[in-house]
Short mmCIF file of C-alpha atoms and ligand atoms in Angstrom, two decimals:
data_model
loop_
_atom_site.label_atom_id
_atom_site.label_comp_id
_atom_site.label_asym_id
_atom_site.label_seq_id
_atom_site.Cartn_x
_atom_site.Cartn_y
_atom_site.Cartn_z
CA MET A 17 156.18 102.63 88.18
CA ALA A 18 158.33 101.10 90.91
CA ASN A 19 158.56 102.38 94.48
CA LEU A 20 161.93 103.84 95.40
CA ILE A 21 164.20 102.08 97.88
CA ASP A 22 165.71 105.23 99.31
CA GLY A 23 169.27 104.53 100.39
CA LYS A 24 169.88 108.13 101.39
CA GLU A 25 166.96 108.14 103.79
CA ILE A 26 167.60 104.63 105.17
CA SER A 27 171.34 105.21 105.65
CA SER A 28 170.53 108.45 107.42
CA GLN A 29 168.21 106.55 109.83
CA VAL A 30 170.95 103.97 110.46
CA ASN A 31 173.53 106.73 111.04
CA GLN A 32 171.26 108.53 113.50
CA GLU A 33 170.84 105.29 115.46
CA THR A 34 174.60 104.77 115.45
CA ALA A 35 175.24 108.33 116.67
CA ARG A 36 172.74 107.81 119.51
CA GLU A 37 174.41 104.54 120.54
CA VAL A 38 177.88 106.12 120.34
CA GLU A 39 176.71 108.87 122.69
CA GLU A 40 175.25 106.26 125.05
CA LEU A 41 178.56 104.34 125.09
CA ARG A 42 180.35 107.56 125.95
CA SER A 43 178.00 108.62 128.74
CA ARG A 44 177.59 105.17 130.31
CA HIS A 45 181.02 103.65 129.83
CA GLY A 46 183.34 106.51 128.84
CA LEU A 47 184.11 104.73 125.54
CA GLN A 48 184.50 106.15 122.04
CA PRO A 49 184.61 103.74 119.08
CA GLY A 50 187.63 104.34 116.84
CA LEU A 51 188.18 103.54 113.17
CA ALA A 52 191.54 103.62 111.38
CA VAL A 53 191.54 103.86 107.60
CA VAL A 54 194.77 103.10 105.79
CA LEU A 55 195.38 104.26 102.24
CA VAL A 56 198.49 103.34 100.26
CA GLY A 57 199.08 105.49 97.18
CA GLU A 58 197.11 108.24 95.52
CA ASP A 59 194.26 106.57 93.66
CA PRO A 60 191.80 109.50 93.26
CA ALA A 61 188.62 107.44 93.78
CA SER A 62 190.14 105.84 96.92
CA GLN A 63 191.04 109.30 98.25
CA VAL A 64 187.40 110.36 97.89
CA TYR A 65 186.13 107.19 99.65
CA VAL A 66 188.60 107.61 102.51
CA LYS A 67 187.61 111.25 102.97
CA MET A 68 183.91 110.29 103.04
CA LYS A 69 184.59 107.60 105.64
CA GLU A 70 186.58 109.99 107.82
CA LYS A 71 183.88 112.67 107.62
CA ARG A 72 181.07 110.28 108.54
CA THR A 73 183.06 108.65 111.37
CA LEU A 74 183.59 112.07 112.98
CA GLU A 75 179.99 113.14 112.38
CA LEU A 76 178.73 110.12 114.33
CA GLY A 77 180.97 110.99 117.28
CA MET A 78 183.62 108.33 116.73
CA HIS A 79 187.39 108.62 116.81
CA SER A 80 188.86 108.64 113.30
CA GLU A 81 192.42 108.06 112.15
CA LYS A 82 193.56 108.34 108.57
CA HIS A 83 196.94 106.87 107.60
CA VAL A 84 197.93 107.92 104.10
CA LEU A 85 201.13 106.17 103.02
CA PRO A 86 203.17 106.84 99.87
CA ALA A 87 202.64 104.50 96.91
CA GLU A 88 206.17 103.07 97.36
CA THR A 89 205.47 101.89 100.94
CA SER A 90 206.79 98.36 101.36
CA GLN A 91 204.74 95.35 102.40
CA GLY A 92 206.73 95.20 105.64
CA GLU A 93 206.04 98.85 106.50
CA LEU A 94 202.32 98.37 105.89
CA LEU A 95 202.23 95.20 108.00
CA SER A 96 204.00 97.00 110.87
CA LEU A 97 201.45 99.81 110.79
CA ILE A 98 198.63 97.25 110.95
CA GLU A 99 200.34 95.53 113.87
CA LYS A 100 200.52 98.89 115.68
CA LEU A 101 196.83 99.50 115.02
CA ASN A 102 195.99 95.94 116.18
CA GLN A 103 197.60 96.81 119.53
CA ASP A 104 196.11 100.31 119.85
CA PRO A 105 193.18 100.37 122.32
CA ARG A 106 191.78 103.60 120.76
CA ILE A 107 191.26 101.75 117.49
CA ASN A 108 188.41 99.22 117.31
CA GLY A 109 188.20 98.86 113.53
CA ILE A 110 190.86 98.79 110.80
CA LEU A 111 190.20 99.20 107.11
CA VAL A 112 192.81 99.09 104.37
CA GLN A 113 191.40 100.85 101.32
CA SER A 114 191.43 98.76 98.16
CA PRO A 115 192.96 98.72 95.59
CA ALA A 116 196.49 98.83 97.01
CA PRO A 117 199.45 99.30 94.61
CA PRO A 118 200.38 96.11 92.72
CA HIS A 119 203.48 95.31 94.84
CA ILE A 120 201.27 94.97 97.94
CA ASP A 121 200.01 91.47 98.75
CA GLU A 122 196.43 92.32 99.81
CA LYS A 123 195.75 88.78 101.01
CA GLU A 124 198.60 88.96 103.50
CA VAL A 125 197.42 92.41 104.60
CA ILE A 126 193.91 91.10 105.33
CA MET A 127 195.35 88.14 107.26
CA LYS A 128 197.39 90.57 109.39
CA ILE A 129 194.34 92.51 110.62
CA ASP A 130 193.13 91.24 114.00
CA PRO A 131 189.78 89.54 113.16
CA ALA A 132 188.25 91.40 116.13
CA LYS A 133 189.05 94.68 114.31
CA ASP A 134 188.20 93.47 110.79
CA VAL A 135 185.17 95.75 110.31
CA ASP A 136 185.20 95.20 106.52
CA CYS A 137 184.64 91.45 107.15
CA PHE A 138 187.36 90.42 104.69
CA HIS A 139 189.32 88.15 107.06
CA PRO A 140 188.60 84.45 106.37
CA PHE A 141 187.72 84.00 110.07
CA ASN A 142 184.85 86.48 109.76
CA VAL A 143 183.85 85.32 106.28
CA GLY A 144 183.57 81.79 107.70
CA LYS A 145 181.48 82.97 110.64
CA MET A 146 179.13 84.76 108.28
CA LEU A 147 178.81 81.67 106.11
CA ILE A 148 177.78 79.45 109.03
CA GLY A 149 175.27 82.08 110.18
CA ASP A 150 177.16 83.10 113.33
CA GLN A 151 175.71 86.50 114.29
CA ASP A 152 178.65 87.10 116.59
CA GLY A 153 181.13 88.22 113.90
CA PHE A 154 180.85 91.06 111.39
CA PHE A 155 178.80 91.22 108.22
CA PRO A 156 180.47 92.68 105.10
CA CYS A 157 179.37 96.28 104.62
CA THR A 158 177.89 96.44 101.10
CA PRO A 159 175.99 93.10 101.23
CA TRP A 160 174.73 93.93 104.71
CA GLY A 161 173.67 97.32 103.34
CA VAL A 162 171.56 95.52 100.71
CA ILE A 163 169.93 93.29 103.36
CA THR A 164 169.20 96.38 105.48
CA LEU A 165 167.66 98.25 102.54
CA LEU A 166 165.30 95.33 101.89
CA LYS A 167 164.39 94.95 105.54
CA ARG A 168 163.71 98.63 106.12
CA SER A 169 161.64 98.86 102.94
CA GLY A 170 159.41 96.07 104.27
CA ILE A 171 160.65 93.50 101.72
CA ASP A 172 161.07 90.03 103.19
CA PRO A 173 163.29 87.74 101.07
CA ALA A 174 161.86 84.60 102.76
CA GLY A 175 160.72 82.08 100.16
CA LYS A 176 161.65 84.41 97.31
CA HIS A 177 163.98 83.60 94.45
CA ALA A 178 166.90 86.04 94.58
CA VAL A 179 169.07 86.27 91.48
CA ILE A 180 172.47 87.89 91.99
CA ILE A 181 174.64 88.87 89.02
CA GLY A 182 178.27 88.94 90.14
CA ARG A 183 180.29 86.59 92.38
CA SER A 184 183.03 88.79 93.82
CA ASN A 185 184.31 88.21 97.35
CA ILE A 186 183.22 91.75 98.27
CA VAL A 187 179.63 91.71 97.01
CA GLY A 188 178.16 88.70 95.16
CA LYS A 189 179.44 85.77 97.26
CA PRO A 190 178.73 87.27 100.71
CA LEU A 191 175.32 88.49 99.53
CA MET A 192 174.53 84.93 98.49
CA ALA A 193 175.55 83.71 101.95
CA LEU A 194 173.50 86.35 103.78
CA LEU A 195 170.35 85.89 101.68
CA MET A 196 170.31 82.10 102.04
CA GLN A 197 170.73 82.00 105.83
CA LYS A 198 168.06 80.37 107.95
CA SER A 199 167.31 83.61 109.75
CA ALA A 200 165.03 86.64 109.74
CA GLY A 201 165.62 88.96 106.79
CA ALA A 202 166.97 86.05 104.71
CA ASN A 203 165.59 82.55 103.85
CA ALA A 204 165.74 83.23 100.10
CA THR A 205 166.49 80.71 97.37
CA VAL A 206 169.54 82.14 95.67
CA THR A 207 170.94 81.90 92.15
CA VAL A 208 174.31 83.49 91.42
CA CYS A 209 175.21 84.43 87.83
CA HIS A 210 178.64 85.41 86.54
CA SER A 211 180.51 85.93 83.29
CA ARG A 212 180.30 82.23 82.40
CA THR A 213 176.52 82.01 82.91
CA PRO A 214 174.99 81.61 79.43
CA ASN A 215 171.32 82.31 80.20
CA ILE A 216 171.36 85.37 82.45
CA LYS A 217 168.21 86.90 80.97
CA GLU A 218 166.24 83.68 81.50
CA LEU A 219 167.45 83.42 85.11
CA CYS A 220 166.81 87.10 85.87
CA LEU A 221 163.25 86.74 84.59
CA GLN A 222 162.70 84.13 87.33
CA GLY A 223 163.94 86.48 90.04
CA ASP A 224 161.55 87.89 92.62
CA ILE A 225 164.58 89.89 93.71
CA VAL A 226 167.29 90.77 91.17
CA ILE A 227 170.58 92.15 92.46
CA ALA A 228 173.11 93.47 89.95
CA ALA A 229 176.72 93.64 91.18
CA MET A 230 178.92 93.35 88.14
CA GLY A 231 180.30 96.76 87.20
CA LYS A 232 178.75 96.83 83.71
CA PRO A 233 176.80 100.04 83.02
CA GLU A 234 173.06 99.44 82.45
CA PHE A 235 173.54 95.73 81.70
CA VAL A 236 170.18 94.75 83.20
CA LYS A 237 167.41 95.84 80.86
CA GLY A 238 163.67 96.04 81.46
CA GLU A 239 163.09 92.88 79.41
CA MET A 240 165.13 90.92 82.00
CA ILE A 241 162.83 91.89 84.89
CA LYS A 242 159.74 89.95 85.91
CA PRO A 243 156.77 92.28 86.51
CA GLY A 244 156.64 93.13 90.23
CA ALA A 245 160.21 92.05 91.01
CA VAL A 246 162.44 93.95 93.43
CA VAL A 247 165.58 95.36 91.76
CA VAL A 248 168.71 96.26 93.68
CA ASP A 249 171.56 97.92 91.80
CA VAL A 250 174.96 97.67 93.52
CA GLY A 251 176.90 98.86 90.47
CA ILE A 252 178.71 102.18 90.43
CA ASN A 253 180.06 103.08 87.00
CA ARG A 254 181.59 106.37 85.88
CA VAL A 255 180.53 107.35 82.39
CA ASP A 256 181.69 110.45 80.50
CA ASP A 257 179.22 113.31 80.60
CA PRO A 258 180.45 116.60 79.14
CA GLU A 259 177.35 118.33 80.53
CA SER A 260 178.24 117.47 84.11
CA PRO A 261 180.63 119.92 85.87
CA ARG A 262 182.79 116.90 86.85
CA GLY A 263 182.88 115.63 83.26
CA TYR A 264 181.31 112.32 84.27
CA ARG A 265 178.26 110.92 86.00
CA LEU A 266 177.58 107.75 87.96
CA ILE A 267 175.25 105.07 86.68
CA GLY A 268 174.43 101.59 87.89
CA ASP A 269 174.42 98.11 86.37
CA VAL A 270 170.67 98.43 85.78
CA ASP A 271 168.91 100.46 83.10
CA TYR A 272 166.90 102.37 85.70
CA GLU A 273 164.22 103.86 83.43
CA GLN A 274 163.40 100.50 81.84
CA ALA A 275 163.59 98.42 85.02
CA ALA A 276 161.48 100.89 87.01
CA GLU A 277 158.63 100.27 84.54
CA LYS A 278 158.57 96.60 85.53
CA ALA A 279 159.75 96.46 89.13
CA SER A 280 157.70 96.91 92.30
CA TRP A 281 160.72 98.35 94.14
CA ILE A 282 164.05 99.65 92.86
CA THR A 283 167.21 101.30 94.17
CA PRO A 284 168.56 104.37 92.34
CA VAL A 285 172.23 105.05 91.54
CA PRO A 286 173.45 107.16 93.18
CA GLY A 287 171.46 107.22 96.42
CA GLY A 288 170.68 103.51 96.72
CA VAL A 289 173.19 100.94 97.97
CA GLY A 290 176.11 103.43 97.90
CA PRO A 291 175.36 105.36 101.10
CA MET A 292 174.61 102.13 102.99
CA THR A 293 178.19 100.83 102.80
CA ILE A 294 179.70 103.45 105.14
CA ALA A 295 176.65 103.30 107.42
CA MET A 296 177.18 99.55 107.90
CA LEU A 297 180.95 99.99 108.31
CA LEU A 298 180.27 102.27 111.26
CA ARG A 299 177.72 99.80 112.71
CA ASN A 300 180.54 97.23 112.62
CA THR A 301 182.95 99.67 114.28
CA LEU A 302 180.43 100.26 117.08
CA LYS A 303 179.95 96.50 117.49
CA ALA A 304 183.73 95.98 117.55
CA CYS A 305 184.10 98.60 120.30
CA ARG A 306 181.39 96.97 122.42
CA LYS A 307 182.90 93.52 122.01
CA GLN A 308 186.47 94.59 122.69
CA ASN A 309 185.36 96.33 125.88
CA GLN A 310 182.85 93.64 126.84
CA VAL A 311 179.90 95.98 127.18
CA GLU A 312 176.39 95.48 125.81
P1 LIG B 7 184.18 92.66 90.47
O1 LIG B 7 185.08 92.17 91.53
O2 LIG B 7 184.74 93.21 89.21
O3 LIG B 7 183.18 91.48 90.11
C1 LIG B 7 182.26 91.60 89.06
C2 LIG B 7 181.46 90.33 88.94
O4 LIG B 7 180.52 90.50 87.88
C3 LIG B 7 182.30 89.09 88.63
O5 LIG B 7 181.83 88.00 89.36
C4 LIG B 7 182.07 88.90 87.13
O6 LIG B 7 182.07 87.54 86.73
C5 LIG B 7 180.66 89.43 86.96
N1 LIG B 7 180.46 89.92 85.60
C6 LIG B 7 181.19 90.86 84.96
N2 LIG B 7 180.72 91.02 83.70
C7 LIG B 7 179.70 90.16 83.56
C8 LIG B 7 178.81 89.86 82.51
N3 LIG B 7 178.89 90.48 81.34
N4 LIG B 7 177.87 88.92 82.72
C9 LIG B 7 177.78 88.29 83.90
N5 LIG B 7 178.58 88.54 84.95
C10 LIG B 7 179.53 89.47 84.78
O7 LIG B 7 183.21 93.80 91.02
P2 LIG B 7 182.66 94.08 92.51
O8 LIG B 7 183.75 94.57 93.37
O9 LIG B 7 181.80 92.96 92.97
O10 LIG B 7 181.72 95.33 92.17
C11 LIG B 7 180.60 95.21 91.32
C12 LIG B 7 179.98 96.58 91.12
O11 LIG B 7 179.53 97.05 92.38
C13 LIG B 7 180.97 97.65 90.62
O12 LIG B 7 180.27 98.56 89.80
C14 LIG B 7 181.41 98.34 91.90
O13 LIG B 7 181.80 99.69 91.68
C15 LIG B 7 180.13 98.28 92.70
N6 LIG B 7 180.35 98.32 94.16
C16 LIG B 7 179.58 99.19 94.85
C17 LIG B 7 179.71 99.27 96.21
C18 LIG B 7 178.86 100.21 96.98
O14 LIG B 7 179.23 100.68 98.03
N7 LIG B 7 177.67 100.52 96.49
C19 LIG B 7 180.65 98.47 96.88
C20 LIG B 7 181.40 97.55 96.15
C21 LIG B 7 181.23 97.49 94.77
P3 LIG B 7 183.40 86.62 86.85
O15 LIG B 7 183.54 86.26 88.29
O16 LIG B 7 183.06 85.44 86.03
O17 LIG B 7 184.53 87.44 86.32
#
C-alpha cells in the first residue's frame, strides 16, 4: 500500500512558515503583505474559493481585500479596478478569480495586472520567466504546490520520468516547465499527454511519477501505474452523492483505491494538492511584498 503524500500537513507547515515570516516583516520593517482578490459574478464554487483565500490570508497575518463585482460589470470597470489596485501600495498581489462571465476578456485582464503583483503567475512576463528558469519571478500556485509536495515528501524528480496528463495553462504546461528545469527539485524527463494522445496507458506505465490534471473522475486506473511509481492527483471533480449532507463529494482524476495498491506514494483527494494552492499563493504574496519594498 502506498505512503500518503499529506497535503493538509505539508500546506500547514508552509503556512506556519509564511505566518512567521509575515510577523518578521512586520516587526523588522513595519510591512504587511496585502492580497486583493477580485470576483466578478456569483459562481458558487468561485465564491467558496474566494472566501477560503480571504480566510487564510487573514489567518497568516496579511492584509486582505475582497472585491466582489456584479456579473454585469463591464470590461472597462474591471480594468479600472485593476489599475487602482496596481497603484495601491497596500496591495502586493492581485488575483482575479476565474472563470469570469463570458463578456469579460480574461486575457486582457491578465495583461492589465502589474507583473510585479501577478501572484497567480498568469501574466506572460512571469510565465516566460518561469520557463527560462528565472527564480526571480513567481511560480504558478498549483504546479508549485505539486513540486513542494514532492520535495517535502523526500521525492526527488531528478532523472525520473514524469508523465503529466493534461496540458492546460494553469496546471499541465507550467508543471512540465517546472519539472524539466535544470535545478534542485526538478531535472525530470517529462512527457505530457492530452486528449489527442492515443496511448496514455502505455505512457503512464512508463512513469516513475504520474501526475493527473485533466478533470476526468477516476480516469487513471491501477493498471496504468507502474509498481512503485509516485502518483499525484491534481483533479477535483464533484460527483453526486445522496449520502453526503452536501449532496456531492469530491474525487480526483485517479482511482485512489486501485492506484494506491501499486504506487509507492500517492496524494489523496481532498487533502492532497488542493490545500497547497492557497499556501503557495500566499508565499507569492509574501515574495511580492518583499520585492516591492526591496527588503530581504
Ligand atoms: P482543463 O483546462 O480543462 O484542462 C484539462 C486537460 O486535460 C486538457 O489539456 C485536456 O486535453 C486534458 N484531457 C481532458 N480529457 C482527457 C482525456 N480523456 N484524455 C487525455 N487528456 C484529457 O483543466 P485544468 O484547469 O488543468 O484542471 C484539471 C483538473 O485539476 C480539474 O479537475 C481541476 O478542477 C483541477 N484543478 C485543481 C487545482 C487545485 O488547486 N488542486 C487547481 C487547478 C485545477 P486537451 O488540451 O487536448 O483538451
